[in-house]
Amino acid sequence: MTDSIVNYSKGQIKIQQMAFVLVAIMIFFAIVALFYISVRSASLKGDVNVLREDEARESVKKISGSPEFAWSITDCASCVDLDKIMVLKNRTSYQRFFDFPFLQIEKIYPKSEGECTKQNYPDCRTITLIKENNYIAHSAFVALCRYDAVFGSKCELGKINIGFRSAG
Amino acid sequence: MKRGQEEIVGFVMIMLVMVIVLLIFLGLSFRNKDTGTRDSKEIYQFLESMGEYTTGCQIRNSEYADLGELFERCWSNDNCLNDEDSCVVLNKTLKDIFENSWNVGPEAIIKGYEFTSLYKSGDNEEKIVSLSFGICEKSIIGADYFLPAFPGRITNTLKLCY
């Protein structure tokens, strides 16, 4: 059996020390980089949500300005015609007209319940125009206007709920 | 300089570099953190749409005031043709709309809200209506919506507290 004894010179020890310090610095920078990436990725998720909400609002503006939705009696940018939307609900030719997997109009105030049908309209809460699977929904406030026997033109507070296809 | 001293100086320099790098990263991370009240497009859209709501305040033979018009009517003490007080209708409608539109409470995400409507003309400023509910301490988002009211303007401000 032989014992191996290694004698390091001063220069070798110095090189070893420097190597250890360099490795420590690299590990430190790696930890800092990981911390930074995790913080950035968290804020990116928030940014995606904000962008989706902005997109929903822009889509609402676009939709409420389209002839199929627009309330043309008064000069109102945030108004949609609820009577027109109710007619659209039963038109199969409009099923592929809007490129969203989910499109719903919801009455917020005055409070009411249930999906709108020819029998309960306008005393109902929602008109669902499109409903497919796999979407992330965002909403924006609008004024829901229609003709009324007592009030003439009557506007109520509502929301347009729009679904966007999830990125996967 | 002795060899030990040289090593200490080297160690201190490495520590300094590390601290500087760490401070730069922390600075970058917290630079964009929001403070105070943030503007919200959702709240702006809410205020805009809310103003179109048709109230029960009759202003002409077969015409009813929308909520936006009621702010000016309340400020100028004009009552409705159907003997309703425009300020009472305004307060009640606003309260009902807020209750139905936002889920506010100590257990909810939104802890409270503050709504004010101010008439401003030059240096003259007058409060029309003020409503609040819950606790407003931490993060606040809000928006202003302007309505013309000759010779000045009405500013509606809603703040939601998280």
mmCIF file with all atom_site columns, N, CA and C in Angstrom, chain A residues 10 14 17 21 24-25 28-29 32 35-36 39 54 57 60-61 76-79 108-111 139-143 150-151 153-157 159, chain B residues 3 6-7 14 17-19 21-22 25-26 28-30 32 41-42 45-46 48-50 52-56 62-64 92-93 96-97 100-102:
data_model
loop_
_atom_site.group_PDB
_atom_site.id
_atom_site.type_symbol
_atom_site.label_atom_id
_atom_site.label_alt_id
_atom_site.label_comp_id
_atom_site.label_asym_id
_atom_site.label_entity_id
_atom_site.label_seq_id
_atom_site.pdbx_PDB_ins_code
_atom_site.Cartn_x
_atom_site.Cartn_y
_atom_site.Cartn_z
_atom_site.occupancy
_atom_site.B_iso_or_equiv
_atom_site.pdbx_formal_charge
_atom_site.auth_seq_id
_atom_site.auth_comp_id
_atom_site.auth_asym_id
_atom_site.auth_atom_id
_atom_site.pdbx_PDB_model_num
ATOM 1   N N  . LYS A 1 10  ? 2.893   27.472 -3.608  1.00 0.00 ? 10  LYS A N  1
ATOM 2   C CA . LYS A 1 10  ? 2.108   28.676 -3.256  1.00 0.00 ? 10  LYS A CA 1
ATOM 3   C C  . LYS A 1 10  ? 1.275   29.156 -4.442  1.00 0.00 ? 10  LYS A C  1
ATOM 4   N N  . LYS A 1 14  ? -2.746  29.746 -4.749  1.00 0.00 ? 14  LYS A N  1
ATOM 5   C CA . LYS A 1 14  ? -3.323  31.044 -5.175  1.00 0.00 ? 14  LYS A CA 1
ATOM 6   C C  . LYS A 1 14  ? -4.329  30.835 -6.307  1.00 0.00 ? 14  LYS A C  1
ATOM 7   N N  . GLN A 1 17  ? -7.450  29.362 -4.947  1.00 0.00 ? 17  GLN A N  1
ATOM 8   C CA . GLN A 1 17  ? -8.248  30.385 -4.223  1.00 0.00 ? 17  GLN A CA 1
ATOM 9   C C  . GLN A 1 17  ? -9.044  31.225 -5.223  1.00 0.00 ? 17  GLN A C  1
ATOM 10  N N  . VAL A 1 21  ? -13.091 31.732 -5.665  1.00 0.00 ? 21  VAL A N  1
ATOM 11  C CA . VAL A 1 21  ? -13.752 33.054 -5.643  1.00 0.00 ? 21  VAL A CA 1
ATOM 12  C C  . VAL A 1 21  ? -14.566 33.248 -6.921  1.00 0.00 ? 21  VAL A C  1
ATOM 13  N N  . ALA A 1 24  ? -17.672 31.266 -6.733  1.00 0.00 ? 24  ALA A N  1
ATOM 14  C CA . ALA A 1 24  ? -18.619 31.914 -5.799  1.00 0.00 ? 24  ALA A CA 1
ATOM 15  C C  . ALA A 1 24  ? -19.305 33.099 -6.463  1.00 0.00 ? 24  ALA A C  1
ATOM 16  N N  . ILE A 1 25  ? -18.514 33.893 -7.199  1.00 0.00 ? 25  ILE A N  1
ATOM 17  C CA . ILE A 1 25  ? -19.106 35.058 -7.883  1.00 0.00 ? 25  ILE A CA 1
ATOM 18  C C  . ILE A 1 25  ? -20.124 34.603 -8.927  1.00 0.00 ? 25  ILE A C  1
ATOM 19  N N  . PHE A 1 28  ? -23.272 33.585 -7.260  1.00 0.00 ? 28  PHE A N  1
ATOM 20  C CA . PHE A 1 28  ? -23.980 34.774 -6.786  1.00 0.00 ? 28  PHE A CA 1
ATOM 21  C C  . PHE A 1 28  ? -24.765 35.437 -7.931  1.00 0.00 ? 28  PHE A C  1
ATOM 22  N N  . PHE A 1 29  ? -24.061 35.615 -9.089  1.00 0.00 ? 29  PHE A N  1
ATOM 23  C CA . PHE A 1 29  ? -24.729 36.241 -10.230 1.00 0.00 ? 29  PHE A CA 1
ATOM 24  C C  . PHE A 1 29  ? -25.888 35.377 -10.743 1.00 0.00 ? 29  PHE A C  1
ATOM 25  N N  . VAL A 1 32  ? -28.811 35.969 -8.434  1.00 0.00 ? 32  VAL A N  1
ATOM 26  C CA . VAL A 1 32  ? -29.402 37.296 -8.704  1.00 0.00 ? 32  VAL A CA 1
ATOM 27  C C  . VAL A 1 32  ? -30.214 37.248 -10.003 1.00 0.00 ? 32  VAL A C  1
ATOM 28  N N  . PHE A 1 35  ? -33.482 35.470 -9.482  1.00 0.00 ? 35  PHE A N  1
ATOM 29  C CA . PHE A 1 35  ? -34.397 36.341 -8.746  1.00 0.00 ? 35  PHE A CA 1
ATOM 30  C C  . PHE A 1 35  ? -35.027 37.369 -9.683  1.00 0.00 ? 35  PHE A C  1
ATOM 31  N N  . TYR A 1 36  ? -34.185 37.969 -10.530 1.00 0.00 ? 36  TYR A N  1
ATOM 32  C CA . TYR A 1 36  ? -34.654 38.987 -11.455 1.00 0.00 ? 36  TYR A CA 1
ATOM 33  C C  . TYR A 1 36  ? -35.648 38.390 -12.463 1.00 0.00 ? 36  TYR A C  1
ATOM 34  N N  . VAL A 1 39  ? -39.001 37.722 -10.850 1.00 0.00 ? 39  VAL A N  1
ATOM 35  C CA . VAL A 1 39  ? -39.762 38.969 -10.655 1.00 0.00 ? 39  VAL A CA 1
ATOM 36  C C  . VAL A 1 39  ? -40.338 39.448 -11.983 1.00 0.00 ? 39  VAL A C  1
ATOM 37  N N  . ASP A 1 54  ? -57.336 45.693 -21.930 1.00 0.00 ? 54  ASP A N  1
ATOM 38  C CA . ASP A 1 54  ? -57.340 46.789 -22.908 1.00 0.00 ? 54  ASP A CA 1
ATOM 39  C C  . ASP A 1 54  ? -57.938 46.324 -24.232 1.00 0.00 ? 54  ASP A C  1
ATOM 40  N N  . ARG A 1 57  ? -61.643 46.101 -23.962 1.00 0.00 ? 57  ARG A N  1
ATOM 41  C CA . ARG A 1 57  ? -62.264 47.431 -24.042 1.00 0.00 ? 57  ARG A CA 1
ATOM 42  C C  . ARG A 1 57  ? -62.280 47.954 -25.481 1.00 0.00 ? 57  ARG A C  1
ATOM 43  N N  . VAL A 1 60  ? -64.882 46.112 -27.351 1.00 0.00 ? 60  VAL A N  1
ATOM 44  C CA . VAL A 1 60  ? -66.215 46.620 -26.998 1.00 0.00 ? 60  VAL A CA 1
ATOM 45  C C  . VAL A 1 60  ? -66.507 47.891 -27.779 1.00 0.00 ? 60  VAL A C  1
ATOM 46  N N  . LYS A 1 61  ? -65.501 48.773 -27.875 1.00 0.00 ? 61  LYS A N  1
ATOM 47  C CA . LYS A 1 61  ? -65.678 50.018 -28.638 1.00 0.00 ? 61  LYS A CA 1
ATOM 48  C C  . LYS A 1 61  ? -65.998 49.704 -30.092 1.00 0.00 ? 61  LYS A C  1
ATOM 49  N N  . CYS A 1 76  ? -74.068 58.638 -28.611 1.00 0.00 ? 76  CYS A N  1
ATOM 50  C CA . CYS A 1 76  ? -73.550 58.009 -27.399 1.00 0.00 ? 76  CYS A CA 1
ATOM 51  C C  . CYS A 1 76  ? -72.545 56.918 -27.773 1.00 0.00 ? 76  CYS A C  1
ATOM 52  N N  . ALA A 1 77  ? -71.301 57.120 -27.359 1.00 0.00 ? 77  ALA A N  1
ATOM 53  C CA . ALA A 1 77  ? -70.232 56.190 -27.735 1.00 0.00 ? 77  ALA A CA 1
ATOM 54  C C  . ALA A 1 77  ? -70.304 54.875 -26.965 1.00 0.00 ? 77  ALA A C  1
ATOM 55  N N  . SER A 1 78  ? -70.857 54.947 -25.746 1.00 0.00 ? 78  SER A N  1
ATOM 56  C CA . SER A 1 78  ? -70.837 53.744 -24.903 1.00 0.00 ? 78  SER A CA 1
ATOM 57  C C  . SER A 1 78  ? -72.171 53.000 -24.911 1.00 0.00 ? 78  SER A C  1
ATOM 58  N N  . CYS A 1 79  ? -73.056 53.347 -25.866 1.00 0.00 ? 79  CYS A N  1
ATOM 59  C CA . CYS A 1 79  ? -74.387 52.720 -25.884 1.00 0.00 ? 79  CYS A CA 1
ATOM 60  C C  . CYS A 1 79  ? -74.478 51.626 -26.947 1.00 0.00 ? 79  CYS A C  1
ATOM 61  N N  . ILE A 1 108 ? -76.582 44.896 -15.647 1.00 0.00 ? 108 ILE A N  1
ATOM 62  C CA . ILE A 1 108 ? -76.076 45.040 -14.276 1.00 0.00 ? 108 ILE A CA 1
ATOM 63  C C  . ILE A 1 108 ? -77.107 45.743 -13.385 1.00 0.00 ? 108 ILE A C  1
ATOM 64  N N  . TYR A 1 109 ? -77.663 46.845 -13.898 1.00 0.00 ? 109 TYR A N  1
ATOM 65  C CA . TYR A 1 109 ? -78.661 47.593 -13.126 1.00 0.00 ? 109 TYR A CA 1
ATOM 66  C C  . TYR A 1 109 ? -79.723 48.141 -14.044 1.00 0.00 ? 109 TYR A C  1
ATOM 67  N N  . PRO A 1 110 ? -81.000 47.956 -13.769 1.00 0.00 ? 110 PRO A N  1
ATOM 68  C CA . PRO A 1 110 ? -81.628 47.304 -12.616 1.00 0.00 ? 110 PRO A CA 1
ATOM 69  C C  . PRO A 1 110 ? -81.371 45.783 -12.622 1.00 0.00 ? 110 PRO A C  1
ATOM 70  N N  . LYS A 1 111 ? -81.370 45.234 -11.408 1.00 0.00 ? 111 LYS A N  1
ATOM 71  C CA . LYS A 1 111 ? -81.038 43.820 -11.255 1.00 0.00 ? 111 LYS A CA 1
ATOM 72  C C  . LYS A 1 111 ? -82.160 42.930 -11.804 1.00 0.00 ? 111 LYS A C  1
ATOM 73  N N  . SER A 1 139 ? -64.402 41.839 -19.419 1.00 0.00 ? 139 SER A N  1
ATOM 74  C CA . SER A 1 139 ? -65.648 42.588 -19.599 1.00 0.00 ? 139 SER A CA 1
ATOM 75  C C  . SER A 1 139 ? -65.409 44.088 -19.601 1.00 0.00 ? 139 SER A C  1
ATOM 76  N N  . ALA A 1 140 ? -66.388 44.803 -20.138 1.00 0.00 ? 140 ALA A N  1
ATOM 77  C CA . ALA A 1 140 ? -66.333 46.261 -20.149 1.00 0.00 ? 140 ALA A CA 1
ATOM 78  C C  . ALA A 1 140 ? -67.748 46.801 -19.992 1.00 0.00 ? 140 ALA A C  1
ATOM 79  N N  . PHE A 1 141 ? -67.859 47.930 -19.297 1.00 0.00 ? 141 PHE A N  1
ATOM 80  C CA . PHE A 1 141 ? -69.184 48.521 -19.056 1.00 0.00 ? 141 PHE A CA 1
ATOM 81  C C  . PHE A 1 141 ? -69.725 49.195 -20.314 1.00 0.00 ? 141 PHE A C  1
ATOM 82  N N  . VAL A 1 142 ? -71.042 49.064 -20.521 1.00 0.00 ? 142 VAL A N  1
ATOM 83  C CA . VAL A 1 142 ? -71.732 49.752 -21.622 1.00 0.00 ? 142 VAL A CA 1
ATOM 84  C C  . VAL A 1 142 ? -73.118 50.186 -21.132 1.00 0.00 ? 142 VAL A C  1
ATOM 85  N N  . ALA A 1 143 ? -73.748 51.057 -21.898 1.00 0.00 ? 143 ALA A N  1
ATOM 86  C CA . ALA A 1 143 ? -75.154 51.405 -21.629 1.00 0.00 ? 143 ALA A CA 1
ATOM 87  C C  . ALA A 1 143 ? -76.012 50.595 -22.593 1.00 0.00 ? 143 ALA A C  1
ATOM 88  N N  . VAL A 1 150 ? -93.112 53.414 -21.910 1.00 0.00 ? 150 VAL A N  1
ATOM 89  C CA . VAL A 1 150 ? -93.268 54.543 -20.980 1.00 0.00 ? 150 VAL A CA 1
ATOM 90  C C  . VAL A 1 150 ? -92.182 55.593 -21.184 1.00 0.00 ? 150 VAL A C  1
ATOM 91  N N  . PHE A 1 151 ? -90.945 55.165 -21.207 1.00 0.00 ? 151 PHE A N  1
ATOM 92  C CA . PHE A 1 151 ? -89.815 56.091 -21.221 1.00 0.00 ? 151 PHE A CA 1
ATOM 93  C C  . PHE A 1 151 ? -89.419 56.570 -22.630 1.00 0.00 ? 151 PHE A C  1
ATOM 94  N N  . SER A 1 153 ? -87.000 56.222 -25.191 1.00 0.00 ? 153 SER A N  1
ATOM 95  C CA . SER A 1 153 ? -85.686 55.568 -25.205 1.00 0.00 ? 153 SER A CA 1
ATOM 96  C C  . SER A 1 153 ? -85.273 55.322 -23.764 1.00 0.00 ? 153 SER A C  1
ATOM 97  N N  . LYS A 1 154 ? -84.876 54.111 -23.469 1.00 0.00 ? 154 LYS A N  1
ATOM 98  C CA . LYS A 1 154 ? -84.476 53.803 -22.095 1.00 0.00 ? 154 LYS A CA 1
ATOM 99  C C  . LYS A 1 154 ? -83.119 53.110 -22.102 1.00 0.00 ? 154 LYS A C  1
ATOM 100 N N  . CYS A 1 155 ? -82.204 53.631 -21.306 1.00 0.00 ? 155 CYS A N  1
ATOM 101 C CA . CYS A 1 155 ? -80.875 53.029 -21.209 1.00 0.00 ? 155 CYS A CA 1
ATOM 102 C C  . CYS A 1 155 ? -80.643 52.491 -19.801 1.00 0.00 ? 155 CYS A C  1
ATOM 103 N N  . GLU A 1 156 ? -80.050 51.316 -19.753 1.00 0.00 ? 156 GLU A N  1
ATOM 104 C CA . GLU A 1 156 ? -79.718 50.694 -18.469 1.00 0.00 ? 156 GLU A CA 1
ATOM 105 C C  . GLU A 1 156 ? -78.228 50.393 -18.449 1.00 0.00 ? 156 GLU A C  1
ATOM 106 N N  . LEU A 1 157 ? -77.714 50.065 -17.265 1.00 0.00 ? 157 LEU A N  1
ATOM 107 C CA . LEU A 1 157 ? -76.273 49.813 -17.157 1.00 0.00 ? 157 LEU A CA 1
ATOM 108 C C  . LEU A 1 157 ? -75.988 48.328 -17.368 1.00 0.00 ? 157 LEU A C  1
ATOM 109 N N  . LYS A 1 159 ? -72.872 45.221 -19.112 1.00 0.00 ? 159 LYS A N  1
ATOM 110 C CA . LYS A 1 159 ? -71.494 44.858 -19.434 1.00 0.00 ? 159 LYS A CA 1
ATOM 111 C C  . LYS A 1 159 ? -71.487 44.019 -20.697 1.00 0.00 ? 159 LYS A C  1
ATOM 112 N N  . ARG B 2 3   ? 0.669   40.334 3.039   1.00 0.00 ? 3   ARG B N  1
ATOM 113 C CA . ARG B 2 3   ? -0.149  39.472 2.209   1.00 0.00 ? 3   ARG B CA 1
ATOM 114 C C  . ARG B 2 3   ? -1.592  39.347 2.756   1.00 0.00 ? 3   ARG B C  1
ATOM 115 N N  . GLU B 2 6   ? -3.544  42.419 1.876   1.00 0.00 ? 6   GLU B N  1
ATOM 116 C CA . GLU B 2 6   ? -3.927  42.377 0.452   1.00 0.00 ? 6   GLU B CA 1
ATOM 117 C C  . GLU B 2 6   ? -5.191  41.530 0.263   1.00 0.00 ? 6   GLU B C  1
ATOM 118 N N  . GLU B 2 7   ? -5.250  40.405 0.952   1.00 0.00 ? 7   GLU B N  1
ATOM 119 C CA . GLU B 2 7   ? -6.403  39.509 0.816   1.00 0.00 ? 7   GLU B CA 1
ATOM 120 C C  . GLU B 2 7   ? -7.679  40.155 1.357   1.00 0.00 ? 7   GLU B C  1
ATOM 121 N N  . ILE B 2 14  ? -14.541 42.622 -3.514  1.00 0.00 ? 14  ILE B N  1
ATOM 122 C CA . ILE B 2 14  ? -15.533 41.675 -4.064  1.00 0.00 ? 14  ILE B CA 1
ATOM 123 C C  . ILE B 2 14  ? -16.899 41.907 -3.418  1.00 0.00 ? 14  ILE B C  1
ATOM 124 N N  . VAL B 2 17  ? -18.517 45.017 -4.897  1.00 0.00 ? 17  VAL B N  1
ATOM 125 C CA . VAL B 2 17  ? -19.077 44.762 -6.236  1.00 0.00 ? 17  VAL B CA 1
ATOM 126 C C  . VAL B 2 17  ? -20.422 44.038 -6.106  1.00 0.00 ? 17  VAL B C  1
ATOM 127 N N  . MET B 2 18  ? -20.458 43.028 -5.209  1.00 0.00 ? 18  MET B N  1
ATOM 128 C CA . MET B 2 18  ? -21.704 42.264 -5.017  1.00 0.00 ? 18  MET B CA 1
ATOM 129 C C  . MET B 2 18  ? -22.835 43.155 -4.518  1.00 0.00 ? 18  MET B C  1
ATOM 130 N N  . VAL B 2 19  ? -22.529 44.000 -3.545  1.00 0.00 ? 19  VAL B N  1
ATOM 131 C CA . VAL B 2 19  ? -23.555 44.894 -2.986  1.00 0.00 ? 19  VAL B CA 1
ATOM 132 C C  . VAL B 2 19  ? -24.061 45.853 -4.049  1.00 0.00 ? 19  VAL B C  1
ATOM 133 N N  . VAL B 2 21  ? -24.080 45.441 -7.353  1.00 0.00 ? 21  VAL B N  1
ATOM 134 C CA . VAL B 2 21  ? -24.909 44.690 -8.318  1.00 0.00 ? 21  VAL B CA 1
ATOM 135 C C  . VAL B 2 21  ? -26.291 44.409 -7.725  1.00 0.00 ? 21  VAL B C  1
ATOM 136 N N  . LEU B 2 22  ? -26.318 43.986 -6.462  1.00 0.00 ? 22  LEU B N  1
ATOM 137 C CA . LEU B 2 22  ? -27.586 43.698 -5.791  1.00 0.00 ? 22  LEU B CA 1
ATOM 138 C C  . LEU B 2 22  ? -28.480 44.936 -5.730  1.00 0.00 ? 22  LEU B C  1
ATOM 139 N N  . PHE B 2 25  ? -30.064 45.653 -9.154  1.00 0.00 ? 25  PHE B N  1
ATOM 140 C CA . PHE B 2 25  ? -31.188 44.755 -9.436  1.00 0.00 ? 25  PHE B CA 1
ATOM 141 C C  . PHE B 2 25  ? -32.419 45.118 -8.612  1.00 0.00 ? 25  PHE B C  1
ATOM 142 N N  . LEU B 2 26  ? -32.197 45.432 -7.331  1.00 0.00 ? 26  LEU B N  1
ATOM 143 C CA . LEU B 2 26  ? -33.334 45.818 -6.483  1.00 0.00 ? 26  LEU B CA 1
ATOM 144 C C  . LEU B 2 26  ? -33.978 47.088 -6.990  1.00 0.00 ? 26  LEU B C  1
ATOM 145 N N  . LEU B 2 28  ? -33.986 48.181 -10.101 1.00 0.00 ? 28  LEU B N  1
ATOM 146 C CA . LEU B 2 28  ? -34.731 47.872 -11.322 1.00 0.00 ? 28  LEU B CA 1
ATOM 147 C C  . LEU B 2 28  ? -36.054 47.187 -11.003 1.00 0.00 ? 28  LEU B C  1
ATOM 148 N N  . SER B 2 29  ? -36.032 46.307 -9.989  1.00 0.00 ? 29  SER B N  1
ATOM 149 C CA . SER B 2 29  ? -37.238 45.555 -9.639  1.00 0.00 ? 29  SER B CA 1
ATOM 150 C C  . SER B 2 29  ? -38.329 46.444 -9.079  1.00 0.00 ? 29  SER B C  1
ATOM 151 N N  . PHE B 2 30  ? -37.959 47.405 -8.249  1.00 0.00 ? 30  PHE B N  1
ATOM 152 C CA . PHE B 2 30  ? -38.974 48.213 -7.563  1.00 0.00 ? 30  PHE B CA 1
ATOM 153 C C  . PHE B 2 30  ? -39.244 49.562 -8.229  1.00 0.00 ? 30  PHE B C  1
ATOM 154 N N  . ASN B 2 32  ? -40.737 50.294 -11.038 1.00 0.00 ? 32  ASN B N  1
ATOM 155 C CA . ASN B 2 32  ? -42.057 50.454 -11.650 1.00 0.00 ? 32  ASN B CA 1
ATOM 156 C C  . ASN B 2 32  ? -43.220 50.161 -10.709 1.00 0.00 ? 32  ASN B C  1
ATOM 157 N N  . LYS B 2 41  ? -59.129 52.514 -16.736 1.00 0.00 ? 41  LYS B N  1
ATOM 158 C CA . LYS B 2 41  ? -60.002 52.680 -17.900 1.00 0.00 ? 41  LYS B CA 1
ATOM 159 C C  . LYS B 2 41  ? -61.364 52.047 -17.625 1.00 0.00 ? 41  LYS B C  1
ATOM 160 N N  . GLU B 2 42  ? -61.362 50.957 -16.836 1.00 0.00 ? 42  GLU B N  1
ATOM 161 C CA . GLU B 2 42  ? -62.615 50.272 -16.514 1.00 0.00 ? 42  GLU B CA 1
ATOM 162 C C  . GLU B 2 42  ? -63.543 51.219 -15.752 1.00 0.00 ? 42  GLU B C  1
ATOM 163 N N  . GLN B 2 45  ? -64.900 53.887 -18.046 1.00 0.00 ? 45  GLN B N  1
ATOM 164 C CA . GLN B 2 45  ? -65.988 53.349 -18.867 1.00 0.00 ? 45  GLN B CA 1
ATOM 165 C C  . GLN B 2 45  ? -67.268 53.196 -18.042 1.00 0.00 ? 45  GLN B C  1
ATOM 166 N N  . PHE B 2 46  ? -67.099 52.815 -16.775 1.00 0.00 ? 46  PHE B N  1
ATOM 167 C CA . PHE B 2 46  ? -68.249 52.682 -15.873 1.00 0.00 ? 46  PHE B CA 1
ATOM 168 C C  . PHE B 2 46  ? -68.928 54.040 -15.692 1.00 0.00 ? 46  PHE B C  1
ATOM 169 N N  . GLU B 2 48  ? -68.772 56.644 -17.631 1.00 0.00 ? 48  GLU B N  1
ATOM 170 C CA . GLU B 2 48  ? -69.345 57.073 -18.910 1.00 0.00 ? 48  GLU B CA 1
ATOM 171 C C  . GLU B 2 48  ? -70.691 56.376 -19.156 1.00 0.00 ? 48  GLU B C  1
ATOM 172 N N  . SER B 2 49  ? -70.724 55.052 -18.946 1.00 0.00 ? 49  SER B N  1
ATOM 173 C CA . SER B 2 49  ? -71.955 54.288 -19.196 1.00 0.00 ? 49  SER B CA 1
ATOM 174 C C  . SER B 2 49  ? -73.028 54.609 -18.164 1.00 0.00 ? 49  SER B C  1
ATOM 175 N N  . MET B 2 50  ? -72.607 54.812 -16.924 1.00 0.00 ? 50  MET B N  1
ATOM 176 C CA . MET B 2 50  ? -73.532 55.137 -15.840 1.00 0.00 ? 50  MET B CA 1
ATOM 177 C C  . MET B 2 50  ? -74.296 56.438 -16.143 1.00 0.00 ? 50  MET B C  1
ATOM 178 N N  . GLU B 2 52  ? -75.420 57.456 -18.829 1.00 0.00 ? 52  GLU B N  1
ATOM 179 C CA . GLU B 2 52  ? -76.477 57.273 -19.837 1.00 0.00 ? 52  GLU B CA 1
ATOM 180 C C  . GLU B 2 52  ? -77.722 56.621 -19.247 1.00 0.00 ? 52  GLU B C  1
ATOM 181 N N  . TYR B 2 53  ? -77.647 56.152 -18.012 1.00 0.00 ? 53  TYR B N  1
ATOM 182 C CA . TYR B 2 53  ? -78.778 55.439 -17.403 1.00 0.00 ? 53  TYR B CA 1
ATOM 183 C C  . TYR B 2 53  ? -80.014 56.351 -17.310 1.00 0.00 ? 53  TYR B C  1
ATOM 184 N N  . THR B 2 54  ? -81.148 55.845 -17.780 1.00 0.00 ? 54  THR B N  1
ATOM 185 C CA . THR B 2 54  ? -82.390 56.636 -17.772 1.00 0.00 ? 54  THR B CA 1
ATOM 186 C C  . THR B 2 54  ? -83.041 56.542 -16.388 1.00 0.00 ? 54  THR B C  1
ATOM 187 N N  . THR B 2 55  ? -83.188 57.687 -15.746 1.00 0.00 ? 55  THR B N  1
ATOM 188 C CA . THR B 2 55  ? -83.762 57.720 -14.392 1.00 0.00 ? 55  THR B CA 1
ATOM 189 C C  . THR B 2 55  ? -85.280 57.939 -14.461 1.00 0.00 ? 55  THR B C  1
ATOM 190 N N  . GLY B 2 56  ? -85.901 57.934 -13.299 1.00 0.00 ? 56  GLY B N  1
ATOM 191 C CA . GLY B 2 56  ? -87.351 58.147 -13.230 1.00 0.00 ? 56  GLY B CA 1
ATOM 192 C C  . GLY B 2 56  ? -87.713 59.627 -13.112 1.00 0.00 ? 56  GLY B C  1
ATOM 193 N N  . SER B 2 62  ? -92.747 63.557 -22.480 1.00 0.00 ? 62  SER B N  1
ATOM 194 C CA . SER B 2 62  ? -92.498 62.110 -22.502 1.00 0.00 ? 62  SER B CA 1
ATOM 195 C C  . SER B 2 62  ? -90.988 61.848 -22.527 1.00 0.00 ? 62  SER B C  1
ATOM 196 N N  . GLU B 2 63  ? -90.264 62.627 -21.733 1.00 0.00 ? 63  GLU B N  1
ATOM 197 C CA . GLU B 2 63  ? -88.811 62.471 -21.705 1.00 0.00 ? 63  GLU B CA 1
ATOM 198 C C  . GLU B 2 63  ? -88.303 62.421 -20.269 1.00 0.00 ? 63  GLU B C  1
ATOM 199 N N  . TYR B 2 64  ? -87.421 61.476 -20.032 1.00 0.00 ? 64  TYR B N  1
ATOM 200 C CA . TYR B 2 64  ? -86.862 61.302 -18.688 1.00 0.00 ? 64  TYR B CA 1
ATOM 201 C C  . TYR B 2 64  ? -85.363 61.602 -18.717 1.00 0.00 ? 64  TYR B C  1
ATOM 202 N N  . LYS B 2 92  ? -80.233 58.198 -4.743  1.00 0.00 ? 92  LYS B N  1
ATOM 203 C CA . LYS B 2 92  ? -80.750 56.824 -4.661  1.00 0.00 ? 92  LYS B CA 1
ATOM 204 C C  . LYS B 2 92  ? -80.248 55.982 -5.834  1.00 0.00 ? 92  LYS B C  1
ATOM 205 N N  . THR B 2 93  ? -80.302 56.573 -7.041  1.00 0.00 ? 93  THR B N  1
ATOM 206 C CA . THR B 2 93  ? -79.866 55.830 -8.236  1.00 0.00 ? 93  THR B CA 1
ATOM 207 C C  . THR B 2 93  ? -78.380 55.496 -8.142  1.00 0.00 ? 93  THR B C  1
ATOM 208 N N  . ASP B 2 96  ? -77.771 52.669 -5.642  1.00 0.00 ? 96  ASP B N  1
ATOM 209 C CA . ASP B 2 96  ? -78.205 51.374 -6.192  1.00 0.00 ? 96  ASP B CA 1
ATOM 210 C C  . ASP B 2 96  ? -77.234 50.877 -7.262  1.00 0.00 ? 96  ASP B C  1
ATOM 211 N N  . ILE B 2 97  ? -76.782 51.784 -8.116  1.00 0.00 ? 97  ILE B N  1
ATOM 212 C CA . ILE B 2 97  ? -75.861 51.388 -9.196  1.00 0.00 ? 97  ILE B CA 1
ATOM 213 C C  . ILE B 2 97  ? -74.555 50.871 -8.607  1.00 0.00 ? 97  ILE B C  1
ATOM 214 N N  . ASN B 2 100 ? -74.917 47.395 -7.128  1.00 0.00 ? 100 ASN B N  1
ATOM 215 C CA . ASN B 2 100 ? -75.090 46.314 -8.102  1.00 0.00 ? 100 ASN B CA 1
ATOM 216 C C  . ASN B 2 100 ? -73.875 46.100 -9.005  1.00 0.00 ? 100 ASN B C  1
ATOM 217 N N  . SER B 2 101 ? -73.052 47.148 -9.161  1.00 0.00 ? 101 SER B N  1
ATOM 218 C CA . SER B 2 101 ? -71.948 47.051 -10.121 1.00 0.00 ? 101 SER B CA 1
ATOM 219 C C  . SER B 2 101 ? -70.662 46.523 -9.511  1.00 0.00 ? 101 SER B C  1
ATOM 220 N N  . TRP B 2 102 ? -70.401 46.829 -8.250  1.00 0.00 ? 102 TRP B N  1
ATOM 221 C CA . TRP B 2 102 ? -69.131 46.455 -7.621  1.00 0.00 ? 102 TRP B CA 1
ATOM 222 C C  . TRP B 2 102 ? -69.414 45.647 -6.354  1.00 0.00 ? 102 TRP B C  1
#
